[in-house]
XYZ file of C-alpha atoms in Angstrom:
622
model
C -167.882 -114.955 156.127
C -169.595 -117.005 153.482
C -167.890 -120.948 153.085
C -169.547 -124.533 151.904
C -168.903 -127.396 154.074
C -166.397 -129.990 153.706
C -167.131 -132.437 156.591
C -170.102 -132.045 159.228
C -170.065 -134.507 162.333
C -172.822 -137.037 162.536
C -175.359 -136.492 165.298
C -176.864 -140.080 164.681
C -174.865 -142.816 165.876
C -176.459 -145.406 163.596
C -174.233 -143.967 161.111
C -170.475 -144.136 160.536
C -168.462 -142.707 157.544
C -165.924 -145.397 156.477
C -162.350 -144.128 155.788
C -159.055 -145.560 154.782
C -158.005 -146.054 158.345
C -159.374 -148.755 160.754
C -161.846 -147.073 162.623
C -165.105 -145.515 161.031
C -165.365 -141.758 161.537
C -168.491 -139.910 163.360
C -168.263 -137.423 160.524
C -168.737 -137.162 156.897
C -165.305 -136.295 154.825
C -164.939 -134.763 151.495
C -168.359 -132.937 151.260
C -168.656 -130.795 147.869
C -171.092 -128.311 146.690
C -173.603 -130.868 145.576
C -173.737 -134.129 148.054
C -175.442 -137.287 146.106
C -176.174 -140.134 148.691
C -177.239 -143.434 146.693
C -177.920 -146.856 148.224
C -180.628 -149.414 147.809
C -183.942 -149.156 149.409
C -184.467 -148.961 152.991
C -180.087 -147.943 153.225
C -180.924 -144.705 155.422
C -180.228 -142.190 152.608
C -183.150 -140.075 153.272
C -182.644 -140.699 157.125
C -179.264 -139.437 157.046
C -180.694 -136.369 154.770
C -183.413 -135.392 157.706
C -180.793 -135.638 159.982
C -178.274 -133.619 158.614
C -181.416 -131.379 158.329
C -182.574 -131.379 161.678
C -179.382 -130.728 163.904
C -177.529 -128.134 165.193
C -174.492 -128.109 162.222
C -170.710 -128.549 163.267
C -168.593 -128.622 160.417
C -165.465 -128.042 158.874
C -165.332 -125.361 156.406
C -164.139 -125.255 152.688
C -161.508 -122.436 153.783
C -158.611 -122.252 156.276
C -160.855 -120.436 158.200
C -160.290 -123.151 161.536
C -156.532 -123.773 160.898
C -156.062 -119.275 160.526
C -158.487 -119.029 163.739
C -156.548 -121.802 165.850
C -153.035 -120.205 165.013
C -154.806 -117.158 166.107
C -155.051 -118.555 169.839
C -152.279 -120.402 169.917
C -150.452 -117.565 169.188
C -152.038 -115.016 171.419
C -151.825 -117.548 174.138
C -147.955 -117.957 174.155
C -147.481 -114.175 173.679
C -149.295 -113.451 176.769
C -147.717 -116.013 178.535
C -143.902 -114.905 177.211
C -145.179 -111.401 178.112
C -145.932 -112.554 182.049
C -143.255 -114.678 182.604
C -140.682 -111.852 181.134
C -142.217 -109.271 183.452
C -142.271 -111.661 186.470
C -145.927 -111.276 186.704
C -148.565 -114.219 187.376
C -151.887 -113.522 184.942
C -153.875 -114.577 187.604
C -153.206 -111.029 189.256
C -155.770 -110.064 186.815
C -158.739 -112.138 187.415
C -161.036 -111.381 184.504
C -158.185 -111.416 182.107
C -157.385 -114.834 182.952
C -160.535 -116.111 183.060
C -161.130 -114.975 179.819
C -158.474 -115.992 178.201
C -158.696 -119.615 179.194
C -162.332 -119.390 177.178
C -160.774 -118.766 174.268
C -159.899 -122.230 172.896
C -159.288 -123.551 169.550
C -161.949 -125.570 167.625
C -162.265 -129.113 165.976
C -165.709 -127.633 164.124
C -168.034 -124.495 163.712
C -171.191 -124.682 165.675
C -173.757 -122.624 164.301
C -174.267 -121.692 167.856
C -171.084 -120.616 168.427
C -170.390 -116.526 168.939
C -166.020 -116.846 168.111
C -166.336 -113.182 168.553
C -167.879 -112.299 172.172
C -164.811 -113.960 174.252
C -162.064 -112.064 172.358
C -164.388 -108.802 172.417
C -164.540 -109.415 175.880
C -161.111 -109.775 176.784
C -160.454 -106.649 174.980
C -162.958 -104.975 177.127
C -161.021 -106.088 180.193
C -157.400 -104.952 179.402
C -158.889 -101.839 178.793
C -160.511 -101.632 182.304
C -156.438 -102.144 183.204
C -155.800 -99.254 180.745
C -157.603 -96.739 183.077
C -156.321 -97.869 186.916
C -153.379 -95.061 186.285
C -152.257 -94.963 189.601
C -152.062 -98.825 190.142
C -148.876 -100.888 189.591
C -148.539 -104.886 189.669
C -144.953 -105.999 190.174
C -143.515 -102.423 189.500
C -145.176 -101.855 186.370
C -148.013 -99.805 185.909
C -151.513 -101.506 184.748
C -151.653 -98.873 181.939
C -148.229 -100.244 180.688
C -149.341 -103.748 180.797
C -152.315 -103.209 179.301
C -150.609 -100.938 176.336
C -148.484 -103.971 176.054
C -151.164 -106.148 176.084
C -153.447 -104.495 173.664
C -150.218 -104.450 171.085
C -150.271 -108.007 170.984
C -153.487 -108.636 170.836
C -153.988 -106.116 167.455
C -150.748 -107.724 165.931
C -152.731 -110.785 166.086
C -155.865 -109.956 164.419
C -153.597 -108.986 161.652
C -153.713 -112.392 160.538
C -157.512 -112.031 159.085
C -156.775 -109.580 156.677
C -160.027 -107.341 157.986
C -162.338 -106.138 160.769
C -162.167 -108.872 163.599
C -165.869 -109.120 164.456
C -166.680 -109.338 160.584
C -164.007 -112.272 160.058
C -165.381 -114.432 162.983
C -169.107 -114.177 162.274
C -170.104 -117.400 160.971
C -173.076 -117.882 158.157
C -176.592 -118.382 158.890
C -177.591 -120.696 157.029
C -181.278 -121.564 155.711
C -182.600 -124.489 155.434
C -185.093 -126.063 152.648
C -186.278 -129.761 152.276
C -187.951 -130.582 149.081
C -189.696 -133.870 150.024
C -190.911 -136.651 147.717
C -194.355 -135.630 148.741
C -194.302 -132.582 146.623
C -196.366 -130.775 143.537
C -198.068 -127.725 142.863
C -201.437 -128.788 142.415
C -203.773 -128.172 145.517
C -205.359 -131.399 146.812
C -209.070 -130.266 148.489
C -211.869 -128.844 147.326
C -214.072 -126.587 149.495
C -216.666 -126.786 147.252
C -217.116 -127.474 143.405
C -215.624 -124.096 142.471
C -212.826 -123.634 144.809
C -210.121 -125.311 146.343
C -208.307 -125.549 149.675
C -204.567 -124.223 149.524
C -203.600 -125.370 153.026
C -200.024 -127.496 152.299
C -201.266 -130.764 153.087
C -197.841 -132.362 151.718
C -195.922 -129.954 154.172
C -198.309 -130.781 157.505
C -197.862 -134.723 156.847
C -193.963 -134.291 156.342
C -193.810 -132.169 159.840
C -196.099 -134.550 161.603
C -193.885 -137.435 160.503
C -189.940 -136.209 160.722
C -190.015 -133.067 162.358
C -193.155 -132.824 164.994
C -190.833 -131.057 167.803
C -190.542 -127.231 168.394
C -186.855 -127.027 168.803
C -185.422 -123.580 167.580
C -183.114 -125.995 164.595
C -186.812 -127.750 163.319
C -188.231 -123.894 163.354
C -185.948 -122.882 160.875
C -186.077 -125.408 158.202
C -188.453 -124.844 155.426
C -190.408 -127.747 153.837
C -191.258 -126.628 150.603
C -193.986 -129.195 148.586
C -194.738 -126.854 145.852
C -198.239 -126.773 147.085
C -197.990 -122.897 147.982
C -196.638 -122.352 144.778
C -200.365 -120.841 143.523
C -200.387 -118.435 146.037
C -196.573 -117.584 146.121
C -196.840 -116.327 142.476
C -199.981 -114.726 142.638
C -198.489 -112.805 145.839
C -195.573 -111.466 143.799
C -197.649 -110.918 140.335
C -199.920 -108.588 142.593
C -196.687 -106.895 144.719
C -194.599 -103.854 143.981
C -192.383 -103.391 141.390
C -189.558 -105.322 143.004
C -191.829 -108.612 143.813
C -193.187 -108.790 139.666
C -189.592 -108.361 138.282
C -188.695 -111.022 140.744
C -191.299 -113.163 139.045
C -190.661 -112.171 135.658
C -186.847 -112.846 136.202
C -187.731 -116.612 137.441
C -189.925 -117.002 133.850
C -186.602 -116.029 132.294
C -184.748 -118.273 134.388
C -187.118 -121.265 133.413
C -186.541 -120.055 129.558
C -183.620 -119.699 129.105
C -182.489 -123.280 131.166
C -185.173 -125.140 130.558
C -187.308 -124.443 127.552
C -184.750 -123.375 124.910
C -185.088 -119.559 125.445
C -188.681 -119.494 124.502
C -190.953 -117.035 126.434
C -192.312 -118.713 129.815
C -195.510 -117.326 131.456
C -196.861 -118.433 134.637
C -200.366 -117.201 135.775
C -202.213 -118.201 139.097
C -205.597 -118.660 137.568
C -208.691 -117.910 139.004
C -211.110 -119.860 136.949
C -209.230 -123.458 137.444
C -207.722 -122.577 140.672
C -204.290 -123.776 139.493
C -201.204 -121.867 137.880
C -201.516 -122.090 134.046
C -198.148 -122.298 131.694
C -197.633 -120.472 128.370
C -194.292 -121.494 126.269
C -193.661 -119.646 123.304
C -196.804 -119.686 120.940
C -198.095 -122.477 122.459
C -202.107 -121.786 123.708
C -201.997 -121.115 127.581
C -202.619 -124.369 129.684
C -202.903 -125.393 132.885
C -200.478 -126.967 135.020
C -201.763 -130.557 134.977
C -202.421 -130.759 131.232
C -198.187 -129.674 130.538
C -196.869 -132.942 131.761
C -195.425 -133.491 135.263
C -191.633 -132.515 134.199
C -192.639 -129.148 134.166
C -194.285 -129.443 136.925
C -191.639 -130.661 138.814
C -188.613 -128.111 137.554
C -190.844 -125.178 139.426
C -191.038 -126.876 142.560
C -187.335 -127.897 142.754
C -186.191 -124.230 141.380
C -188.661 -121.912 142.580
C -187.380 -121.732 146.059
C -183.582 -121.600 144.796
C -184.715 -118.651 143.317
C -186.636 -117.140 145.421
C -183.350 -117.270 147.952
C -180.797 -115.853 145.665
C -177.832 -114.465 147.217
C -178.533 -116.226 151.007
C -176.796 -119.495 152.852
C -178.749 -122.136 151.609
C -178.580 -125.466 152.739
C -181.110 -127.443 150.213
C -181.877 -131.157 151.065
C -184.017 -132.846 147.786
C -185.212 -136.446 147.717
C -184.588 -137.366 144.842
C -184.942 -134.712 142.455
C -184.867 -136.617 139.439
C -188.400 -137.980 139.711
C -190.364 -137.301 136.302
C -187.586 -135.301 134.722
C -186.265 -136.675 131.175
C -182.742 -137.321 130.866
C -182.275 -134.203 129.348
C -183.835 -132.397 132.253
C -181.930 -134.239 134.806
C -178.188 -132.574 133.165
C -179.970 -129.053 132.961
C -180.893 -129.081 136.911
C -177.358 -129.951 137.701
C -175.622 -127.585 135.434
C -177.893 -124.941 137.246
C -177.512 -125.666 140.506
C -173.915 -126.031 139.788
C -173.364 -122.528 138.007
C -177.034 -120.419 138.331
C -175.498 -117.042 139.269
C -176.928 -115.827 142.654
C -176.640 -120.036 143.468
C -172.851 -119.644 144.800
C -173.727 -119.787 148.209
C -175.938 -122.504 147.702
C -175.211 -126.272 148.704
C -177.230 -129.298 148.105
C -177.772 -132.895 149.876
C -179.883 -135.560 148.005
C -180.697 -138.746 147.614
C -181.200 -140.317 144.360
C -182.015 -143.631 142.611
C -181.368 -142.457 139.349
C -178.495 -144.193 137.408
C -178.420 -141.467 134.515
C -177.687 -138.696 137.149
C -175.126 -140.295 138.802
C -173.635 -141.295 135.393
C -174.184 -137.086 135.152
C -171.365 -136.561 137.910
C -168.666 -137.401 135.303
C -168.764 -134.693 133.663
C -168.806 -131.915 136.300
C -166.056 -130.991 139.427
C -167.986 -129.685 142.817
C -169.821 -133.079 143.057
C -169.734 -135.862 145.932
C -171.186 -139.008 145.517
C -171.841 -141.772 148.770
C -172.659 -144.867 149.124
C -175.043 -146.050 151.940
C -175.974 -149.249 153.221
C -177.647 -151.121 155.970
C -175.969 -153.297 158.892
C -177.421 -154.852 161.575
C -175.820 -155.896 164.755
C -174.544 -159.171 165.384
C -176.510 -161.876 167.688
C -179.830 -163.921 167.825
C -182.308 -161.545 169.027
C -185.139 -160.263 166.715
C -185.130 -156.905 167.201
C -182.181 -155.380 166.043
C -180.847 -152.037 165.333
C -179.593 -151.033 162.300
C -176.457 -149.153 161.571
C -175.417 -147.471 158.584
C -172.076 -147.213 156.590
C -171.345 -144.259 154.312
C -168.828 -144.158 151.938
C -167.397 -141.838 149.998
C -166.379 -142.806 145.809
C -164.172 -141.465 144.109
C -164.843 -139.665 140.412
C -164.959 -142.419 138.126
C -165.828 -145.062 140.355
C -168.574 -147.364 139.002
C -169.914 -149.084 141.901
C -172.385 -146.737 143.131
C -173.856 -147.171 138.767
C -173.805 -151.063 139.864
C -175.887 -150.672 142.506
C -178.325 -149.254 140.691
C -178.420 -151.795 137.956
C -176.878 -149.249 135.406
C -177.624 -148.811 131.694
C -177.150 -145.985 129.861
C -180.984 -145.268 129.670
C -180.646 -141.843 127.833
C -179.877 -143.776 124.886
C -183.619 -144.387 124.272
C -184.875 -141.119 124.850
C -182.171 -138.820 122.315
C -182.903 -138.630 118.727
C -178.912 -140.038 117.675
C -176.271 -141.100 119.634
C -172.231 -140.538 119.412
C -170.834 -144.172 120.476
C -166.959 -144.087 122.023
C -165.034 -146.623 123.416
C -165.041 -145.282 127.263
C -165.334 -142.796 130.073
C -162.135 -140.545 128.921
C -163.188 -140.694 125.174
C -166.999 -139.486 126.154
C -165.014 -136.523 128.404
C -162.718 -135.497 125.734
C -165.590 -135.057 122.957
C -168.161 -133.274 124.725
C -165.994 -130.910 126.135
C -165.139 -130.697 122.240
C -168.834 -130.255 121.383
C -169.058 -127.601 124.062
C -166.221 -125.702 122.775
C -167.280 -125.832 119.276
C -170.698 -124.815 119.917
C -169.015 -121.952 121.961
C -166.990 -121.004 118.678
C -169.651 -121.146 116.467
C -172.171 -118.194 118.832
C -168.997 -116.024 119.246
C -168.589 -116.153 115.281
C -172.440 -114.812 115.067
C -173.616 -117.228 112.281
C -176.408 -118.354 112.333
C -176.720 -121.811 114.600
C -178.492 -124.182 116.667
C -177.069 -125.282 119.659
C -178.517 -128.824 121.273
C -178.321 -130.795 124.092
C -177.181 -133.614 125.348
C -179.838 -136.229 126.469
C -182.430 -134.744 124.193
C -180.646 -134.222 120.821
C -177.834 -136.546 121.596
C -176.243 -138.675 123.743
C -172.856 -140.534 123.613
C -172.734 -144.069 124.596
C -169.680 -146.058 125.679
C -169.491 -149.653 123.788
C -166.262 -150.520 125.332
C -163.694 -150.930 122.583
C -163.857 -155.031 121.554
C -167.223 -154.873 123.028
C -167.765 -153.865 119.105
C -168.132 -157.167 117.785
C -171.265 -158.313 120.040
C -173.317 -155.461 117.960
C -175.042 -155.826 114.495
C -172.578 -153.357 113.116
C -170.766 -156.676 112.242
C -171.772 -160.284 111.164
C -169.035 -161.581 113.513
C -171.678 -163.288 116.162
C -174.825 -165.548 114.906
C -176.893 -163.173 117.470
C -175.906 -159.796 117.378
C -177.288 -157.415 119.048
C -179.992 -154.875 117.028
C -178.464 -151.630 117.607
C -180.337 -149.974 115.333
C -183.685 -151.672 117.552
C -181.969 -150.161 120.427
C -181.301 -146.371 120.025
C -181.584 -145.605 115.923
C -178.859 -143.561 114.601
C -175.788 -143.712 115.428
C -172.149 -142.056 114.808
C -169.168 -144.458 115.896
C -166.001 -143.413 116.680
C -163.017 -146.031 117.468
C -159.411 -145.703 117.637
C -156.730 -146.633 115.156
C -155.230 -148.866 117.295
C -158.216 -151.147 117.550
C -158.069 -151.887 113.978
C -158.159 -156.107 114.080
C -159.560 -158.542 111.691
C -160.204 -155.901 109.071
C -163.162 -154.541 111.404
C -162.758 -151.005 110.071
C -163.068 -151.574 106.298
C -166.361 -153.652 107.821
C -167.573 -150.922 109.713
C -167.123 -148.355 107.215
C -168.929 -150.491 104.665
C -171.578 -150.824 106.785
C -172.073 -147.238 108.398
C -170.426 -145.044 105.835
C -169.761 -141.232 106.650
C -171.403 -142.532 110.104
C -168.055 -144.097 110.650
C -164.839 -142.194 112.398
C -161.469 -144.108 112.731
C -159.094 -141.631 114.483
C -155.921 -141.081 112.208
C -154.061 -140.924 115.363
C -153.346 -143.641 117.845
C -155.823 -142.870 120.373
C -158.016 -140.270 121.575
C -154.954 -139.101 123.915
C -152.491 -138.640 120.572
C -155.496 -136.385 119.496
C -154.471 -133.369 121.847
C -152.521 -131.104 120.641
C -148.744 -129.922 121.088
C -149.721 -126.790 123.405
C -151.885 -128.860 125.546
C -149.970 -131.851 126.254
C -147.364 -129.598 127.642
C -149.244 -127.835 129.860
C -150.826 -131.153 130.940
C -147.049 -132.844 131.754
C -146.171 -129.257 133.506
C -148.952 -129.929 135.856
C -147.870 -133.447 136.510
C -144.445 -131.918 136.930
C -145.588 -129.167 139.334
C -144.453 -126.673 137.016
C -141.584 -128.373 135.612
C -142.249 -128.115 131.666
C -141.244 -131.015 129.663
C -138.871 -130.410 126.251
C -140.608 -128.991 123.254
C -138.440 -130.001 120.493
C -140.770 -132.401 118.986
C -143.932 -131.983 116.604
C -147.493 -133.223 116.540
C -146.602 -135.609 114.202
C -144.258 -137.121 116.098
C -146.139 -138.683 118.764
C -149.672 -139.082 116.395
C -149.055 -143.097 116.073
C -147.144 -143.278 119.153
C -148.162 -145.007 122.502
C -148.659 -141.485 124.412
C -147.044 -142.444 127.666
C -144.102 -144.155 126.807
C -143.434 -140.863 123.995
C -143.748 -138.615 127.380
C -141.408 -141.021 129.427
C -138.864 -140.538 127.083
C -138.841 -136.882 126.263
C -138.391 -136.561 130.275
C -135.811 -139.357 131.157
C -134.653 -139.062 134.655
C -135.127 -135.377 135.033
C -138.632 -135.635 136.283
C -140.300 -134.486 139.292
C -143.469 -137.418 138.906
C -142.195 -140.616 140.282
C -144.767 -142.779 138.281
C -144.554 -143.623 134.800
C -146.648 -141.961 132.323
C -147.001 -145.400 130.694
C -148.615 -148.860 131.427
C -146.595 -151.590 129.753
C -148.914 -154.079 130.001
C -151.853 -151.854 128.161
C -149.404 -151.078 124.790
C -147.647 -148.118 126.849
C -150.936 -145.870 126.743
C -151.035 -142.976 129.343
C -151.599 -144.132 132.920
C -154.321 -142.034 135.207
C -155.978 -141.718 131.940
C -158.967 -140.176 133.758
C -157.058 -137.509 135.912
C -154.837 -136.915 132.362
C -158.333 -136.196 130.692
C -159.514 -133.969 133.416
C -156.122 -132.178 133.270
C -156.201 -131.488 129.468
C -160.003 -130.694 129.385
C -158.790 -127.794 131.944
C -155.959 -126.587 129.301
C -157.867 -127.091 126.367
C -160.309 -123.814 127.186
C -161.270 -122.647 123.544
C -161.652 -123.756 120.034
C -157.613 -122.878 118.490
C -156.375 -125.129 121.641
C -157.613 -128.523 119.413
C -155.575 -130.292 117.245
C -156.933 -129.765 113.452
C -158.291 -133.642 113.490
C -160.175 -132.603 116.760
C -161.909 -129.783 115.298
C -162.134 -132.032 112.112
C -164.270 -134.750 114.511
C -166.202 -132.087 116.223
C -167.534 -130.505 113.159
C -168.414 -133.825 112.250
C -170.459 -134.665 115.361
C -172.483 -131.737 114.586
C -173.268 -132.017 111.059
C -174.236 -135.468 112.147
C -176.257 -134.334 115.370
C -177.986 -131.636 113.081
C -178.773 -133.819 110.200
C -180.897 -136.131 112.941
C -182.285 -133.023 114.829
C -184.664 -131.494 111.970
């Protein structure tokens, strides 16, 4: 049974996980595949990491594995009992049977402990000890009887998990690896002038400190520094077969996520005592002379790696440190979607605003909030507790707490600027499908990325006016100064004080005005369907209308009238007060981004506005 976990109890009662209800929760809700915890300094984000790390697991599943398992003893249960008291027979006639049975209980959580298998094996075991006393009756009826009888039910209930009953109930191992801040792949001691000292100094000093105990849990967690990266590689360069491909399969990893699908080389040298880097037809160097980005992607991916296909449980502090914007989205994407990663779940902490601004754009992500109470009274030594909480997609508080800018804007060579969250959403996945268009056509083409080629920035619709795009303020702000070229995009209906014909003037073929209302009028016919179908669970919404007839229309109140009253969604698809636009407008975006899955599911004006984004994007990319 393989599953990622959606809640895990808290073993540490400094913390509490704050719910909608009244009372704060001794367990953490709504886990995901990757788990971001962000707070200020000194919030307990990487105490809460270590001890999610450090105790014995119970947790809720991902599956219905707990609800199938619990109907499974309920079940089996009341069928013995109905069984007993039809026969006139007290289980407690049968000692073992009884005993057993009563150990067989239904579960709040999986302990990683726990053996769900050995009680129901066992119990098995003894009706078929019953099976065999053929010349002993209880109340009339012959033990073999009972036990047939017995045995029936207890097959016709395994039925339920679709497979072999031992294989269903065994739970994951999983492994565990920390990736502390202390981490990096260069060795730290000489032993003299010529050689160096590969012990994991990095490793010892995060044991000593957080996990100095011998408990069989601390035993099984890995601490991975990157400091026996030197000899990890040379161990599998100078292995079998199997160990080099598995090295030259991580190179190809590295190229083809990180470094643009040029050749990667990675040689444990002997004459600097530290692994040496080639990329492409660049001259071989070492480690220390490629810049510390580099450096960092092998220690945060090399262990992923070398774990393919196993439970992982992977617990990074925060794994942004020294990694570009650019780098930052390429790490999540492949922890996210790596093949061989499925299995995989992550926990870390994080101070970075650009990769929390990252969690946008992908599903399968948590992000928490953490901070720092202390108890009430005069005393001076008081004990902290800790309040998680967990935000919802789109929610900008956890950005705020960092002190958020959109940083990337600095370190891309152009920048797309839309008015908000839904219109960044709606052109990437644009991009994305029109890069995706353009390999399956075979032409020759160049596909960037975001946060190094590009990045989009969000001015905020009448935000407009406070930048030098227009002479409307006596200090505007440079935005040239700020983050060079730039590509605006803005929305017909934000057309006021002729700023348009301004903007045009001033930015020329740099300038997009939508010919449609808004980016949600862009979508076209087939999509919008689907999307009010979903809304409608299924219901599909009349089709006797035209592209063109809801391009300069307010999007919700057009959708609100084609359904009338017969509607299954008891909200409006409108907001009144905001000129009748589409309410949800970030679950609507998410909903049509699913629908919208290749290039002939745009509108012609979308694919019109994508191909310009890359002509634009490629013109400042040479």
């Amino acid at each position: 049974m393989q599953h990622l976990i959606k809640e895990v109890k808290l073993h540490d009662e400094s913390y509490s996980f704050l719910t909608g209800s009244d009372y704060p929760e001794d367990r953490i809700e709504l886990m995901s595949k990757l788990n971001i915890f962000v707070g200020e300094n000194n919030s307990g984000k990487s105490r809460l990491l270590r001890s999610l790390l450090s105790n014995e697991l119970d947790y809720v599943p991902d599956s219905s594995f707990i609800e199938d398992y619990n109907n499974f003893v309920e079940s089996l249960k009341n069928e013995f009992e109905c069984y007993f008291q039809k026969v006139g027979i007290d289980i407690k006639h049968f000692d073992k049977i009884y005993k057993t049975l009563n150990e067989i209980n239904q579960i709040k959580y999986i302990k990683e402990s726990t053996n769900l298998y050995r009680n129901l094996s066992q119990l098995e075991q003894h009706i078929k000890v019953l099976e065999n006393n053929g010349n002993i009756s209880t109340g009339g009826i012959s033990n073999p009887v009972i036990a047939k009888t017995l045995l029936q039910i207890l097959g016709a209930k395994k039925d339920i998990f679709k497979g072999d009953l031992e294989d269903c109930l065994k739970l994951p191992e999983f492994k565990r690896i920390y990736i502390p801040i202390l981490r990096g792949t260069k060795p730290l001691k000489y032993i003299d002038d010529k050689k160096f000292d590969y012990e994991d100094f990095y490793g010892i000093r995060t044991r000593k400190d957080y996990f100095n105990n011998s408990d069989e849990i601390s035993n099984k967690i890995e601490v991975f520094t990157g400091a026996t990266s030197y000899n990890e590689i040379k161990y599998f360069l100078l292995g079998d077969l199997k160990e080099r491909k598995l090295i030259a399969r991580y190179e190809k990893y590295l190229s083809e996520n990180f470094f643009d699908n040029k050749p990667i080389a990675l040689i444990p040298s002997r004459s600097n005592g530290v692994i040496t880097v080639k990329v492409g037809d660049e001259k071989e160097r070492p480690i220390y002379e490629m810049g510390d980005g580099i450096e960092s992607i092998i220690v945060l991916t090399m262990p992923l790696f070398l774990n393919k296909g196993k439970n992982l449980l992977v617990f990074i502090e925060e794994p942004e440190k020294l990694l570009h914007p650019g780098l930052q989205r390429k790490l999540i994407e492949t922890l996210l979607y790596e093949e061989g990663f499925e299995d995989y779940q992550y926990f870390i902490t994080t101070h970075s605003n650009h990769l929390l601004d990252i969690t946008f754009d992908f599903s399968k992500i948590s992000v928490y909030t953490l901070r720092k109470k202390l108890d009430e009274g005069t005393h001076d030594e008081k004990e902290p507790k800790f309040l998680i909480e967990n935000l919802s997609q789109g929610d900008i508080s956890a950005l705020e707490l960092l002190g958020v800018r959109n940083s990337s804007v600095f370190l891309s060579n152009c920048t797309i600027w839309v008015e908000g969250i839904t219109d960044r959403l709606y052109f990437r996945h644009y991009l994305k499908l029109y890069f995706e268009y353009m390999k399956n056509k075979g032409e020759e083409f160049t596909e960037f990325k975001e946060d190094f080629h590009y990045s989009f920035v969000e001015y905020g619709g009448g935000n407009i006016t406070h930048w030098s795009f227009l002479d409307k303020e006596d200090h505007p702000i440079n935005v040239n100064r700020l983050c060079g070229k730039l590509f605006l995009i803005t929305d017909k209906d934000k057309n006021k004080d002729g700023r348009h014909e301004e903007l045009e003037k001033k930015l020329g073929d740099r300038f997009c005005c939508l010919e449609c209302k808004e980016i949600e009028n862009l979508l076209s016919k087939k999509v919008l369907l689907e999307v009010v179908k979903d809304y409608e669970k299924g219901k599909s919404i009349p089709d006797d209308f035209e592209e063109s007839d809801y391009k300069d229309k307010p999007l919700g109140k057009f959708i609100d009238g084609k359904l009338g009253a017969n509607r299954t969604r008891k909200a409006s698809y409108a907001i009144e007060k905001y000129g009748s636009t589409v309410s949800d407008k970030l679950g609507f975006c998410q909903r049509a981004r699913n629908y919208t899955i290749e290039w002939d599911d745009l509108s012609e004006e979308a694919k019109e506005i994508s191909e310009r984004m890359y002509r634009f994007i490629e013109q400042n990319n040479k």
